[in-house]
Coordinates of C-alpha atoms in Angstrom, one line a residue:
X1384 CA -18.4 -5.9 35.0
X1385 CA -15.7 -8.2 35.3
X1386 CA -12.5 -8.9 32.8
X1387 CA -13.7 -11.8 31.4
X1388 CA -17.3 -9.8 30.5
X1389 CA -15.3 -6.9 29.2
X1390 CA -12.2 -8.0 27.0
X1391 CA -14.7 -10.5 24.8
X1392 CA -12.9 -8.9 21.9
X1393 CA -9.3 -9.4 23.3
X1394 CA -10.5 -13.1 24.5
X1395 CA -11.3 -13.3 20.8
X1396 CA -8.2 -12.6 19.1
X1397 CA -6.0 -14.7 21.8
X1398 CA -7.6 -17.7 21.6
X1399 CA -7.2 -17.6 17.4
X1400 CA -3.2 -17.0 18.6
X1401 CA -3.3 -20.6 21.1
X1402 CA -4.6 -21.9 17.8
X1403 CA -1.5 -22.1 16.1
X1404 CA 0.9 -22.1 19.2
X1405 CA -0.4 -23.6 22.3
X1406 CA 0.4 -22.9 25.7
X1407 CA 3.6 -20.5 24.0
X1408 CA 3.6 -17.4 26.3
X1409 CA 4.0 -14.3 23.5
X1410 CA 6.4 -11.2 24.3
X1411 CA 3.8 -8.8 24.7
X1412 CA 3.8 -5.2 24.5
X1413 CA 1.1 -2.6 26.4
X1414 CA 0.2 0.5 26.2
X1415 CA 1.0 2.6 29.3
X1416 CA -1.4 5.7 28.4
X1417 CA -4.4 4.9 26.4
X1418 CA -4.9 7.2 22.6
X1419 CA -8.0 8.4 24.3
X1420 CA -6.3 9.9 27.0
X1421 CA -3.5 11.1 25.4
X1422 CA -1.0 8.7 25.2
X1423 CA 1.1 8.2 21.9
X1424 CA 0.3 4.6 21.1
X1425 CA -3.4 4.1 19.5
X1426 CA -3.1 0.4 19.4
X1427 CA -3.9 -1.3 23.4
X1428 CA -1.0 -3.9 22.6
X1429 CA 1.2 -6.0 20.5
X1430 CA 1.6 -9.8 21.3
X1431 CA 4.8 -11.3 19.5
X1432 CA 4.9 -15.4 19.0
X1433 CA 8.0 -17.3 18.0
X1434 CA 7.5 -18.7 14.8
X1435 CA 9.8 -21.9 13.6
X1436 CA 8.0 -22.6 10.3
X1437 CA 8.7 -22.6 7.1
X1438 CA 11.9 -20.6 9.1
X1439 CA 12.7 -18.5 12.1
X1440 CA 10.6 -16.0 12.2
X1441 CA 8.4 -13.6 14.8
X1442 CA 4.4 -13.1 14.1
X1443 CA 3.2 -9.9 15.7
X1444 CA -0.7 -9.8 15.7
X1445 CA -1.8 -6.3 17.3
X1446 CA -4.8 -5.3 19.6
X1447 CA -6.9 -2.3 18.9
X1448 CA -8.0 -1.8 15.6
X1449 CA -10.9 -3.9 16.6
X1450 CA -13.5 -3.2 19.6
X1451 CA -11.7 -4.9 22.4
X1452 CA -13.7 -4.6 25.3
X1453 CA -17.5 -3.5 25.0
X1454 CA -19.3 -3.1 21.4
X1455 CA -19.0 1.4 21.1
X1456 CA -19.3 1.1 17.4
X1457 CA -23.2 1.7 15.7
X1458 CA -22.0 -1.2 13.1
X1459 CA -22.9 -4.0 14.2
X1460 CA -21.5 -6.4 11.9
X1461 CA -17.9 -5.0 11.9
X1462 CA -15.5 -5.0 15.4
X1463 CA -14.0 -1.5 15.5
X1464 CA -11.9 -1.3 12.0
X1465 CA -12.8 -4.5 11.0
X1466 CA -9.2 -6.1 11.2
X1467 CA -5.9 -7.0 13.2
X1468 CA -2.6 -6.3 11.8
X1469 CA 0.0 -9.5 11.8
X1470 CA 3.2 -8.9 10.5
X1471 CA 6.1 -11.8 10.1
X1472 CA 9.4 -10.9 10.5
X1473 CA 12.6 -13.1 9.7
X1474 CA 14.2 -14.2 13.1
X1475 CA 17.9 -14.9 14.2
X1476 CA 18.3 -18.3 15.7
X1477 CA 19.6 -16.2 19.3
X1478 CA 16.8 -13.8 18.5
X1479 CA 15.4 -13.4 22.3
X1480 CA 13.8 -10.2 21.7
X1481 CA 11.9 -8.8 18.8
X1482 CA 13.2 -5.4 17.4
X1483 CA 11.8 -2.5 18.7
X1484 CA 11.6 -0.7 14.8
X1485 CA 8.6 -3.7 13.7
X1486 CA 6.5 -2.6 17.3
X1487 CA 7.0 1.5 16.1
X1488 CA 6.2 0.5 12.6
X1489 CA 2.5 -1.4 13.3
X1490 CA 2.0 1.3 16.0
X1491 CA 2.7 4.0 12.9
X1492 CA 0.0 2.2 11.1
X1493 CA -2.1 3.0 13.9
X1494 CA -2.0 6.5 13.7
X1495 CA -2.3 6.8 10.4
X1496 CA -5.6 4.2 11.0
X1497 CA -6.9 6.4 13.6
X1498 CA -6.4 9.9 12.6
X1499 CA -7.1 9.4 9.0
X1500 CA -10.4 7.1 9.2
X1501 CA -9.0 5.0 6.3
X1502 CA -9.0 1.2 6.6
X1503 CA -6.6 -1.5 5.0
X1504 CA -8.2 -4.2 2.8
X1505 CA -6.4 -7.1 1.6
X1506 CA -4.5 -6.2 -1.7
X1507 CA -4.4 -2.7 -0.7
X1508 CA -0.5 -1.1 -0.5
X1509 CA 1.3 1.8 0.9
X1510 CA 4.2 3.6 -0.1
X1511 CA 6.9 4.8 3.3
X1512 CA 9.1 6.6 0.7
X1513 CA 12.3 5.1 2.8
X1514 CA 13.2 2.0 4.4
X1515 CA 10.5 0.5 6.6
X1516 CA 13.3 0.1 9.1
X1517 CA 14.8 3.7 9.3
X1518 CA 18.4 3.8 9.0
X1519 CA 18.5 0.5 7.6
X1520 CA 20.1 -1.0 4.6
X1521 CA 17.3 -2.7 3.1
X1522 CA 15.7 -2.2 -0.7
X1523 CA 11.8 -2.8 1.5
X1524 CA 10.2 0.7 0.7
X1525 CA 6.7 -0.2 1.0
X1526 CA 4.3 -2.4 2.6
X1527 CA 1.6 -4.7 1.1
X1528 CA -1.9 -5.9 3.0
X1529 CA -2.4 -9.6 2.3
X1530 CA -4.9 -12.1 4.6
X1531 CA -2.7 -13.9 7.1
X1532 CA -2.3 -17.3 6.0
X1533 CA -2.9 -18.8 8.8
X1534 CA -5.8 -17.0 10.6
X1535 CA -9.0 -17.0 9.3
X1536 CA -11.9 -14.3 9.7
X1537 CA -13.4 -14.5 13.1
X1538 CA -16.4 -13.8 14.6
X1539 CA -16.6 -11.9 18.1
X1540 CA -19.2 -10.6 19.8
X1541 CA -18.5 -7.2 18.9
X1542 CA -18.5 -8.0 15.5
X1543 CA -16.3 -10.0 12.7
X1544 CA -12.6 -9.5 12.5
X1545 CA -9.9 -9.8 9.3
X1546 CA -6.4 -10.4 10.0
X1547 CA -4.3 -9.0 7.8
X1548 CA -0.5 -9.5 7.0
X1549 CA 1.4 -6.5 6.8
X1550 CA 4.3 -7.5 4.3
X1551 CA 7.8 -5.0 3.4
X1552 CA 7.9 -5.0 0.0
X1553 CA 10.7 -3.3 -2.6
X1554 CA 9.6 -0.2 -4.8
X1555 CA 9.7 -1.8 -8.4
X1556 CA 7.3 -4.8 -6.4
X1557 CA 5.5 -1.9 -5.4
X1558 CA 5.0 -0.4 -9.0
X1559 CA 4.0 -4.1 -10.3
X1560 CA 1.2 -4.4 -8.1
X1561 CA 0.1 -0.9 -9.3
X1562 CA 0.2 -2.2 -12.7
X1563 CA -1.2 -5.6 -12.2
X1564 CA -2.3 -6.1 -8.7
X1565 CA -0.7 -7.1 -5.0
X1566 CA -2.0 -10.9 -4.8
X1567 CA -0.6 -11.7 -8.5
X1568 CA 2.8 -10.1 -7.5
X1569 CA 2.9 -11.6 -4.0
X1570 CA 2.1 -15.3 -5.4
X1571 CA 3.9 -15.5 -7.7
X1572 CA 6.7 -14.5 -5.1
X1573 CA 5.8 -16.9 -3.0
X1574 CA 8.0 -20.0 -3.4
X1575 CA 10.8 -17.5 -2.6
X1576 CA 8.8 -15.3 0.6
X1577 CA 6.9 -18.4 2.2
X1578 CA 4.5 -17.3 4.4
X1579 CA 4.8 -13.8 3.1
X1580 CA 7.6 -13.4 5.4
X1581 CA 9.6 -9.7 6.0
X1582 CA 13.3 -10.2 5.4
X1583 CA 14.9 -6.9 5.3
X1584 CA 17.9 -8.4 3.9
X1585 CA 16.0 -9.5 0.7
X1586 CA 16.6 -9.0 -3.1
X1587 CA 13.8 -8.0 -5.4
X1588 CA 11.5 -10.9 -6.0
X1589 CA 11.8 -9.4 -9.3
X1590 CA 15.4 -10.2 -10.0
X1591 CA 14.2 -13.7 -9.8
X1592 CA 13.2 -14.8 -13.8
X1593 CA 10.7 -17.0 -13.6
X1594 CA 8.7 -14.4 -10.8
X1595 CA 9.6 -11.5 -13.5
X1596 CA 8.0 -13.2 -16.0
X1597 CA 4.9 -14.2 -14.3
X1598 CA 4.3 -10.6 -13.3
X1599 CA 4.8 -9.3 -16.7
X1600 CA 2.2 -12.3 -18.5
X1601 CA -0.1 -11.0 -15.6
X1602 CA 0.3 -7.6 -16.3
X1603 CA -0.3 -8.1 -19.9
X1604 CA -3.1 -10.5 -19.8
X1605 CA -5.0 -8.8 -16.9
X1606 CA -4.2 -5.5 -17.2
X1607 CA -4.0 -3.0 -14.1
X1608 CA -6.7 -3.3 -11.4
X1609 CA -5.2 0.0 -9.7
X1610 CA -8.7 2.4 -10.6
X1611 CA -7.6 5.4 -8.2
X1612 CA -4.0 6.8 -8.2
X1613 CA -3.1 10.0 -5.4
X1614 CA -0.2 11.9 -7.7
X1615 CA 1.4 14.6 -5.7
X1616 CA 2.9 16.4 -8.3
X1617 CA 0.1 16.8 -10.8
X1618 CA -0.5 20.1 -12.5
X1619 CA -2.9 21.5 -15.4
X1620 CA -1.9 24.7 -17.3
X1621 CA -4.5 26.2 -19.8
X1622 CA -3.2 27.0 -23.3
X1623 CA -3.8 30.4 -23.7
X1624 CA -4.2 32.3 -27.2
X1625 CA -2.5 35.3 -28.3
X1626 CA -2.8 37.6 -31.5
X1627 CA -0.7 35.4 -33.1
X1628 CA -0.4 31.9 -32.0
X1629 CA -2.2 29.7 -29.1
X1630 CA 0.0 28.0 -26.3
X1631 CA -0.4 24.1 -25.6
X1632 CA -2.3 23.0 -22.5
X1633 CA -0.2 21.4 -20.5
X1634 CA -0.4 18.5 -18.1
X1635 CA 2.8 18.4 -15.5
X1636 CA 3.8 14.9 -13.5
X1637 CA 6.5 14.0 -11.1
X1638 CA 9.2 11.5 -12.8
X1639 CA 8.7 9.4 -9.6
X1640 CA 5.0 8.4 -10.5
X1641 CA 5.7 8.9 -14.0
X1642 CA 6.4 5.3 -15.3
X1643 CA 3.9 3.7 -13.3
X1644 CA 1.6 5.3 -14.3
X1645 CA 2.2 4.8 -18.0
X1646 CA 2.2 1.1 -17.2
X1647 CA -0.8 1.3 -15.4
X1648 CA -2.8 3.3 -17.7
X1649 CA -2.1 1.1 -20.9
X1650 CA -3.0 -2.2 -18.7
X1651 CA -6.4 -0.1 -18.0
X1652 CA -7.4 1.1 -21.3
X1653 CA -7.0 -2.1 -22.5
X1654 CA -8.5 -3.4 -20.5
X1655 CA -11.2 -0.8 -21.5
X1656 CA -11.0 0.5 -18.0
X1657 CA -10.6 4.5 -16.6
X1658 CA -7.8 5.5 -14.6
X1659 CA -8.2 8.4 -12.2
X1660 CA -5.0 11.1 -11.0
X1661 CA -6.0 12.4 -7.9
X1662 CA -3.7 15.4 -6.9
X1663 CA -3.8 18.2 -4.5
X1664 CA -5.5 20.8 -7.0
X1665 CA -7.0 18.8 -10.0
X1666 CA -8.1 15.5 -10.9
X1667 CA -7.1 13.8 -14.2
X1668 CA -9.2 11.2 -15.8
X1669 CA -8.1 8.8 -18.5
X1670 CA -10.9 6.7 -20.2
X1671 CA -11.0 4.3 -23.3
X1672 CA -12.6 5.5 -26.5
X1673 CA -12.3 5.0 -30.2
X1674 CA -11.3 9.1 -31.0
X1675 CA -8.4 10.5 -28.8
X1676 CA -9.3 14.0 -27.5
X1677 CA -9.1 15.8 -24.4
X1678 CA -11.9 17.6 -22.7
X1679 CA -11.2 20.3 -20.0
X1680 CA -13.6 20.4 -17.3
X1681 CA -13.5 23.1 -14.2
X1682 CA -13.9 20.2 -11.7
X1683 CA -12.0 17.3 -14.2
X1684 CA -9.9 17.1 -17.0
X1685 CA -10.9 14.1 -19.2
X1686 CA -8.2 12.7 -22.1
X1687 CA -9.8 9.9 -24.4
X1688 CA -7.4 7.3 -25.4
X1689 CA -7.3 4.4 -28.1
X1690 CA -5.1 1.9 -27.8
X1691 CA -2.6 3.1 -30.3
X1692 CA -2.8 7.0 -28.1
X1693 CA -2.4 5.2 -24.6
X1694 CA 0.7 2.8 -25.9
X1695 CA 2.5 5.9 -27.3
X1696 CA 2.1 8.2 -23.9
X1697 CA 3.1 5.1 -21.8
X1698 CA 6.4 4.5 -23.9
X1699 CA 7.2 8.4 -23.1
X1700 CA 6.0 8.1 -19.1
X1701 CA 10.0 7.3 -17.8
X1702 CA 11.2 8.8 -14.6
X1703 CA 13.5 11.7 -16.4
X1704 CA 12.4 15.6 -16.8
X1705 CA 11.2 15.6 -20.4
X1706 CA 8.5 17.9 -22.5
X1707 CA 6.9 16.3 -25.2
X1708 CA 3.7 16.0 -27.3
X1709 CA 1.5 12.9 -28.5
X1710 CA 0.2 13.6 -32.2
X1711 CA -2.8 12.2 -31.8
X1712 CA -4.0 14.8 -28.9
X1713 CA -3.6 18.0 -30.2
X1714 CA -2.9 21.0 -28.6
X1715 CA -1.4 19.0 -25.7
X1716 CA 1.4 18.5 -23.9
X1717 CA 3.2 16.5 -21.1
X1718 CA 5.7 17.8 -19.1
X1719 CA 7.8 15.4 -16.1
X1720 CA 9.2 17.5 -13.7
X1721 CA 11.9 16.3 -11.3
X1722 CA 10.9 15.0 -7.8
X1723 CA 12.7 15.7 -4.7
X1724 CA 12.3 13.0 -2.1
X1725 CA 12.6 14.4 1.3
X1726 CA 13.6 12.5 5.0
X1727 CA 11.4 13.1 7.7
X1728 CA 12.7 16.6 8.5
X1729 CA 12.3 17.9 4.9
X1730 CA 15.7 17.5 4.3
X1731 CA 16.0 16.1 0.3
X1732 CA 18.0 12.9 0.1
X1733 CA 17.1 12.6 -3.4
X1734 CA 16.0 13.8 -6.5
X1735 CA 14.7 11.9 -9.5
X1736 CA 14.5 12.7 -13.0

């Protein structure tokens, strides 16, 4: 077959890209040794266009989450993944060359596409636990999945393909799209982030009044749309009885997640909605109800909240080692243990609570 028969996908996703800007001829970046044969880069390439609007700025837009070349893939509606990364990055006037950290970072995603089988979806967001630039001075800890403003859903001939804009974000944005949800935050950001632009240099959108108060209406109105929470530290310890007196059950959390999840969890039982703590040896489930009570499971502990319950745990969910008990569930209580946060060779950089 020739090129043109067997890069349909690649066609696809380039002619979207002259769309916006023309004949412009993008730095692009290959892949020497293909994933499947053992190369280190999953992703076939990364094209890079010189933005000027609304300011200087580079749009990467990646190749090879989707089916490229030939349909492989039984699903015949979807192109590989479903979706392309972009990513927009603020750009220096000289700026000739985009920075080698923002190519490592969507190839990272990549990997963790690849080897882990799980998908972005607009309003989905990721944690990095660091700077998304390593080494740099920057408060953008996190990333955010939005739809790229500019490039609609496309259909190929291997299937339909979703662009979606990878956005840095700072970690108290990243808490208030847990407790509310990623487009509110990132709208109401907006007049300040046009386009959904990186700037590592940024300030919290949330320093900005009139954003912090639109998040916090949201949040209060709309309660938490964050249904599933993965909680590292997350520990149940049976009461046990003696001869003379019975021990409380106790349910352990790390002071990192510990406030956002009290915010999240008295958005969703207001909202008359569960919230689920997913960690690596038990599953907590929290679940509106009019008598507050917690039922042990073997596979799932369950804790019934009113309103009243779920306000007084979330007032006492701060990021600081604490033991305490809420009246209203007896027999129970919550301890916050401190978390360490560790750099990429374990080494712990910080500790919290």
């Amino acid at each position: 077959m020739n090129e043109e028969t067997t890069s349909t996908g690649w066609d696809a996703i380039d002619q979207e890209m002259v769309k916006i800007y023309g004949e412009q001829e993008p730095k692009h970046y290959g892949t020497l040794i293909s994933y499947a044969l053992g190369g280190n880069d999953p992703l076939d390439g990364i094209s890079a266009y010189k933005a000027v609007e609304p300011y200087p700025h580079w749009h990467f837009v990646t190749y090879g989450f989707s089916e490229l070349y030939e349909k492989e893939s039984e699903n015949e509606e979807e192109s590989g993944f479903g979706f392309e990364l972009t990513f927009r990055l603020a750009r220096g006037d000289d700026e000739e060359e985009p920075p080698a950290w923002a190519l490592n970072l969507l190839q990272n995603m990549g990997r963790y596409v690849f080897n882990t089988g799980n998908v972005f979806h607009a309003g989905d967001h990721l944690d990095a636990n660091g700077p998304i630039c390593l080494g740099a001075d920057t408060l953008l800890t996190a990333l955010a999945f939005v739809k790229d403003p500019q490039l609609a859903e496309i259909d190929t001939p291997n299937g339909r393909v979703q662009f979606l804009q990878m956005v840095g974000i700072t970690g108290d944005e990243l808490d208030a799209m847990m407790a509310w949800n990623t487009r509110g935050v990132l709208d109401a950001g907006l007049p300040f982030m046009p386009s959904y632009i990186t700037d590592l240099e940024r300030d919290s959108l949330l320093r900005n009044a009139t954003v912090s108060a639109a998040v916090q209406s949201g949040m209060e109105q709309e309660g938490s749309n964050t249904a599933y929470l993965f909680v590292s530290q997350l520990g149940w310890d049976l009461g046990k009885k003696s001869l003379f007196k019975k021990t409380h059950s106790t349910l352990r959390l790390g002071a990192k997640q510990a406030e956002v999840i009290g915010k999240i969890l008295r958005g969703r039982i207001k909202k008359g909605e569960s919230l689920s703590l997913v960690g690596p040896d038990v599953r907590v489930v929290f679940e509106a109800g009019e008598k507050p009570e917690c039922i042990p499971g073997e596979d799932v502990i369950r804790f019934i909240l009113d309103d009243p319950t779920a306000v007084a745990l979330s007032k006492q969910l701060l990021p600081k080692e604490s033991s305490f008990d809420i009246p209203s569930l007896k027999g129970i209580a919550i301890s916050i243990v401190k978390t360490n946060i560790t750099d990429s060779e374990g080494n712990v950089v910080k500790v919290i609570g």
